mmCIF file with all atom_site columns, C-alpha atoms in Angstrom:
data_model
loop_
_atom_site.group_PDB
_atom_site.id
_atom_site.type_symbol
_atom_site.label_atom_id
_atom_site.label_alt_id
_atom_site.label_comp_id
_atom_site.label_asym_id
_atom_site.label_entity_id
_atom_site.label_seq_id
_atom_site.pdbx_PDB_ins_code
_atom_site.Cartn_x
_atom_site.Cartn_y
_atom_site.Cartn_z
_atom_site.occupancy
_atom_site.B_iso_or_equiv
_atom_site.pdbx_formal_charge
_atom_site.auth_seq_id
_atom_site.auth_comp_id
_atom_site.auth_asym_id
_atom_site.auth_atom_id
_atom_site.pdbx_PDB_model_num
ATOM 1  C CA . UNK A 1 1  ? -11.027 -4.148  7.085   1.00 89.00 ? 1  UNK A CA 1
ATOM 2  C CA . UNK A 1 2  ? -7.756  -5.313  8.571   1.00 91.00 ? 2  UNK A CA 1
ATOM 3  C CA . UNK A 1 3  ? -4.626  -3.568  9.814   1.00 93.00 ? 3  UNK A CA 1
ATOM 4  C CA . UNK A 1 4  ? -2.462  -4.648  6.849   1.00 94.00 ? 4  UNK A CA 1
ATOM 5  C CA . UNK A 1 5  ? -3.618  -4.863  3.247   1.00 93.00 ? 5  UNK A CA 1
ATOM 6  C CA . UNK A 1 6  ? -4.092  -2.611  0.258   1.00 92.00 ? 6  UNK A CA 1
ATOM 7  C CA . UNK A 1 7  ? -5.727  0.658   1.215   1.00 90.00 ? 7  UNK A CA 1
ATOM 8  C CA . UNK A 1 8  ? -9.283  0.904   -0.148  1.00 90.00 ? 8  UNK A CA 1
ATOM 9  C CA . UNK A 1 9  ? -9.868  3.288   -3.017  1.00 88.00 ? 9  UNK A CA 1
ATOM 10 C CA . UNK A 1 10 ? -12.741 5.566   -3.846  1.00 89.00 ? 10 UNK A CA 1
ATOM 11 C CA . UNK A 1 11 ? -15.461 4.384   -6.244  1.00 90.00 ? 11 UNK A CA 1
ATOM 12 C CA . UNK A 1 12 ? -14.487 7.260   -8.564  1.00 92.00 ? 12 UNK A CA 1
ATOM 13 C CA . UNK A 1 13 ? -10.953 5.868   -9.008  1.00 91.00 ? 13 UNK A CA 1
ATOM 14 C CA . UNK A 1 14 ? -11.952 3.625   -11.891 1.00 93.00 ? 14 UNK A CA 1
ATOM 15 C CA . UNK A 1 15 ? -8.451  3.288   -13.348 1.00 94.00 ? 15 UNK A CA 1
ATOM 16 C CA . UNK A 1 16 ? -7.113  2.029   -10.020 1.00 93.00 ? 16 UNK A CA 1
ATOM 17 C CA . UNK A 1 17 ? -10.071 -0.309  -9.545  1.00 93.00 ? 17 UNK A CA 1
ATOM 18 C CA . UNK A 1 18 ? -9.506  -1.867  -12.982 1.00 95.00 ? 18 UNK A CA 1
ATOM 19 C CA . UNK A 1 19 ? -5.731  -2.154  -12.471 1.00 94.00 ? 19 UNK A CA 1
ATOM 20 C CA . UNK A 1 20 ? -6.279  -3.878  -9.120  1.00 94.00 ? 20 UNK A CA 1
ATOM 21 C CA . UNK A 1 21 ? -8.948  -6.158  -10.571 1.00 95.00 ? 21 UNK A CA 1
ATOM 22 C CA . UNK A 1 22 ? -6.555  -7.268  -13.326 1.00 95.00 ? 22 UNK A CA 1
ATOM 23 C CA . UNK A 1 23 ? -3.929  -8.185  -10.717 1.00 95.00 ? 23 UNK A CA 1
ATOM 24 C CA . UNK A 1 24 ? -6.276  -9.851  -8.220  1.00 94.00 ? 24 UNK A CA 1
ATOM 25 C CA . UNK A 1 25 ? -5.804  -7.177  -5.566  1.00 93.00 ? 25 UNK A CA 1
ATOM 26 C CA . UNK A 1 26 ? -9.548  -6.653  -5.134  1.00 90.00 ? 26 UNK A CA 1
ATOM 27 C CA . UNK A 1 27 ? -9.767  -10.156 -3.661  1.00 91.00 ? 27 UNK A CA 1
ATOM 28 C CA . UNK A 1 28 ? -7.689  -9.045  -0.652  1.00 91.00 ? 28 UNK A CA 1
ATOM 29 C CA . UNK A 1 29 ? -9.170  -7.605  2.497   1.00 92.00 ? 29 UNK A CA 1
ATOM 30 C CA . UNK A 1 30 ? -8.386  -3.858  2.574   1.00 93.00 ? 30 UNK A CA 1
ATOM 31 C CA . UNK A 1 31 ? -6.139  -2.507  5.300   1.00 93.00 ? 31 UNK A CA 1
ATOM 32 C CA . UNK A 1 32 ? -5.045  0.643   7.041   1.00 92.00 ? 32 UNK A CA 1
ATOM 33 C CA . UNK A 1 33 ? -1.406  0.192   5.990   1.00 92.00 ? 33 UNK A CA 1
ATOM 34 C CA . UNK A 1 34 ? 0.346   -1.799  3.322   1.00 91.00 ? 34 UNK A CA 1
ATOM 35 C CA . UNK A 1 35 ? 3.348   -2.015  1.047   1.00 92.00 ? 35 UNK A CA 1
ATOM 36 C CA . UNK A 1 36 ? 2.328   1.061   -0.950  1.00 90.00 ? 36 UNK A CA 1
ATOM 37 C CA . UNK A 1 37 ? 1.964   3.217   2.144   1.00 89.00 ? 37 UNK A CA 1
ATOM 38 C CA . UNK A 1 38 ? 5.310   2.111   3.570   1.00 90.00 ? 38 UNK A CA 1
ATOM 39 C CA . UNK A 1 39 ? 6.993   2.831   0.234   1.00 90.00 ? 39 UNK A CA 1
ATOM 40 C CA . UNK A 1 40 ? 5.314   6.238   -0.019  1.00 88.00 ? 40 UNK A CA 1
ATOM 41 C CA . UNK A 1 41 ? 3.345   5.492   -3.199  1.00 88.00 ? 41 UNK A CA 1
ATOM 42 C CA . UNK A 1 42 ? 0.210   7.579   -3.447  1.00 82.00 ? 42 UNK A CA 1
ATOM 43 C CA . UNK A 1 43 ? -2.897  7.158   -5.544  1.00 82.00 ? 43 UNK A CA 1
ATOM 44 C CA . UNK A 1 44 ? -1.747  9.558   -8.267  1.00 85.00 ? 44 UNK A CA 1
ATOM 45 C CA . UNK A 1 45 ? -0.119  6.658   -10.180 1.00 87.00 ? 45 UNK A CA 1
ATOM 46 C CA . UNK A 1 46 ? -2.848  3.971   -10.279 1.00 91.00 ? 46 UNK A CA 1
ATOM 47 C CA . UNK A 1 47 ? -0.902  1.387   -12.305 1.00 91.00 ? 47 UNK A CA 1
ATOM 48 C CA . UNK A 1 48 ? 2.177   1.542   -10.077 1.00 93.00 ? 48 UNK A CA 1
ATOM 49 C CA . UNK A 1 49 ? -0.003  1.455   -6.977  1.00 92.00 ? 49 UNK A CA 1
ATOM 50 C CA . UNK A 1 50 ? -1.817  -1.659  -8.231  1.00 93.00 ? 50 UNK A CA 1
ATOM 51 C CA . UNK A 1 51 ? 1.489   -3.363  -9.091  1.00 94.00 ? 51 UNK A CA 1
ATOM 52 C CA . UNK A 1 52 ? 2.925   -2.723  -5.634  1.00 93.00 ? 52 UNK A CA 1
ATOM 53 C CA . UNK A 1 53 ? -0.331  -3.731  -3.937  1.00 92.00 ? 53 UNK A CA 1
ATOM 54 C CA . UNK A 1 54 ? -0.195  -6.995  -5.914  1.00 93.00 ? 54 UNK A CA 1
ATOM 55 C CA . UNK A 1 55 ? 3.182   -7.771  -4.294  1.00 92.00 ? 55 UNK A CA 1
ATOM 56 C CA . UNK A 1 56 ? 1.281   -8.263  -1.049  1.00 91.00 ? 56 UNK A CA 1
ATOM 57 C CA . UNK A 1 57 ? -0.440  -11.289 -2.581  1.00 91.00 ? 57 UNK A CA 1
ATOM 58 C CA . UNK A 1 58 ? 2.942   -12.995 -2.982  1.00 89.00 ? 58 UNK A CA 1
ATOM 59 C CA . UNK A 1 59 ? 4.503   -11.766 0.257   1.00 90.00 ? 59 UNK A CA 1
ATOM 60 C CA . UNK A 1 60 ? 1.560   -11.886 2.652   1.00 86.00 ? 60 UNK A CA 1
ATOM 61 C CA . UNK A 1 61 ? 2.011   -13.650 5.929   1.00 91.00 ? 61 UNK A CA 1
ATOM 62 C CA . UNK A 1 62 ? 2.594   -12.941 9.595   1.00 94.00 ? 62 UNK A CA 1
ATOM 63 C CA . UNK A 1 63 ? 6.226   -11.868 9.179   1.00 95.00 ? 63 UNK A CA 1
ATOM 64 C CA . UNK A 1 64 ? 5.402   -9.543  6.277   1.00 93.00 ? 64 UNK A CA 1
ATOM 65 C CA . UNK A 1 65 ? 2.511   -8.011  8.232   1.00 94.00 ? 65 UNK A CA 1
ATOM 66 C CA . UNK A 1 66 ? 4.707   -7.440  11.288  1.00 95.00 ? 66 UNK A CA 1
ATOM 67 C CA . UNK A 1 67 ? 7.376   -5.749  9.150   1.00 94.00 ? 67 UNK A CA 1
ATOM 68 C CA . UNK A 1 68 ? 4.771   -3.478  7.555   1.00 93.00 ? 68 UNK A CA 1
ATOM 69 C CA . UNK A 1 69 ? 3.249   -2.565  10.917  1.00 94.00 ? 69 UNK A CA 1
ATOM 70 C CA . UNK A 1 70 ? 6.696   -1.782  12.339  1.00 93.00 ? 70 UNK A CA 1
ATOM 71 C CA . UNK A 1 71 ? 7.634   0.283   9.278   1.00 92.00 ? 71 UNK A CA 1
ATOM 72 C CA . UNK A 1 72 ? 4.367   2.186   9.597   1.00 91.00 ? 72 UNK A CA 1
ATOM 73 C CA . UNK A 1 73 ? 4.971   2.889   13.281  1.00 91.00 ? 73 UNK A CA 1
ATOM 74 C CA . UNK A 1 74 ? 8.449   4.306   12.626  1.00 89.00 ? 74 UNK A CA 1
ATOM 75 C CA . UNK A 1 75 ? 7.089   6.507   9.850   1.00 84.00 ? 75 UNK A CA 1
ATOM 76 C CA . UNK A 1 76 ? 8.275   4.794   6.671   1.00 72.00 ? 76 UNK A CA 1
ATOM 77 C CA . UNK A 1 77 ? 6.760   6.301   3.537   1.00 66.00 ? 77 UNK A CA 1
ATOM 78 C CA . UNK A 1 78 ? 6.014   9.638   5.098   1.00 65.00 ? 78 UNK A CA 1
ATOM 79 C CA . UNK A 1 79 ? 6.957   12.470  2.823   1.00 52.00 ? 79 UNK A CA 1
ATOM 80 C CA . UNK A 1 80 ? 6.907   15.079  5.544   1.00 47.00 ? 80 UNK A CA 1
ATOM 81 C CA . UNK A 1 81 ? 10.185  14.292  7.277   1.00 47.00 ? 81 UNK A CA 1
ATOM 82 C CA . UNK A 1 82 ? 12.372  17.302  7.727   1.00 42.00 ? 82 UNK A CA 1
ATOM 83 C CA . UNK A 1 83 ? 16.055  16.894  6.988   1.00 43.00 ? 83 UNK A CA 1
ATOM 84 C CA . UNK A 1 84 ? 18.487  18.589  9.304   1.00 44.00 ? 84 UNK A CA 1
ATOM 85 C CA . UNK A 1 85 ? 20.795  21.062  7.652   1.00 46.00 ? 85 UNK A CA 1
ATOM 86 C CA . UNK A 1 86 ? 24.472  20.313  8.054   1.00 44.00 ? 86 UNK A CA 1
#
């Protein structure tokens, strides 16, 4: 496992596994954070998740990884931010 890459899925998530296999995502080393996590995409939409994870194949590299790590550290993709009332 690495720091950046598509987050591993459960063996019971067969639709996601097949969608990732079709896009070549299963060939990547899984990671703790990735494009899907930074964009706030959860595993409830397997096809969209696989599509976004496949973007990492095209964009992977040191600069992309650093951006994703930074975005993760500042909390990108978190759905629990509280907005201040005006």
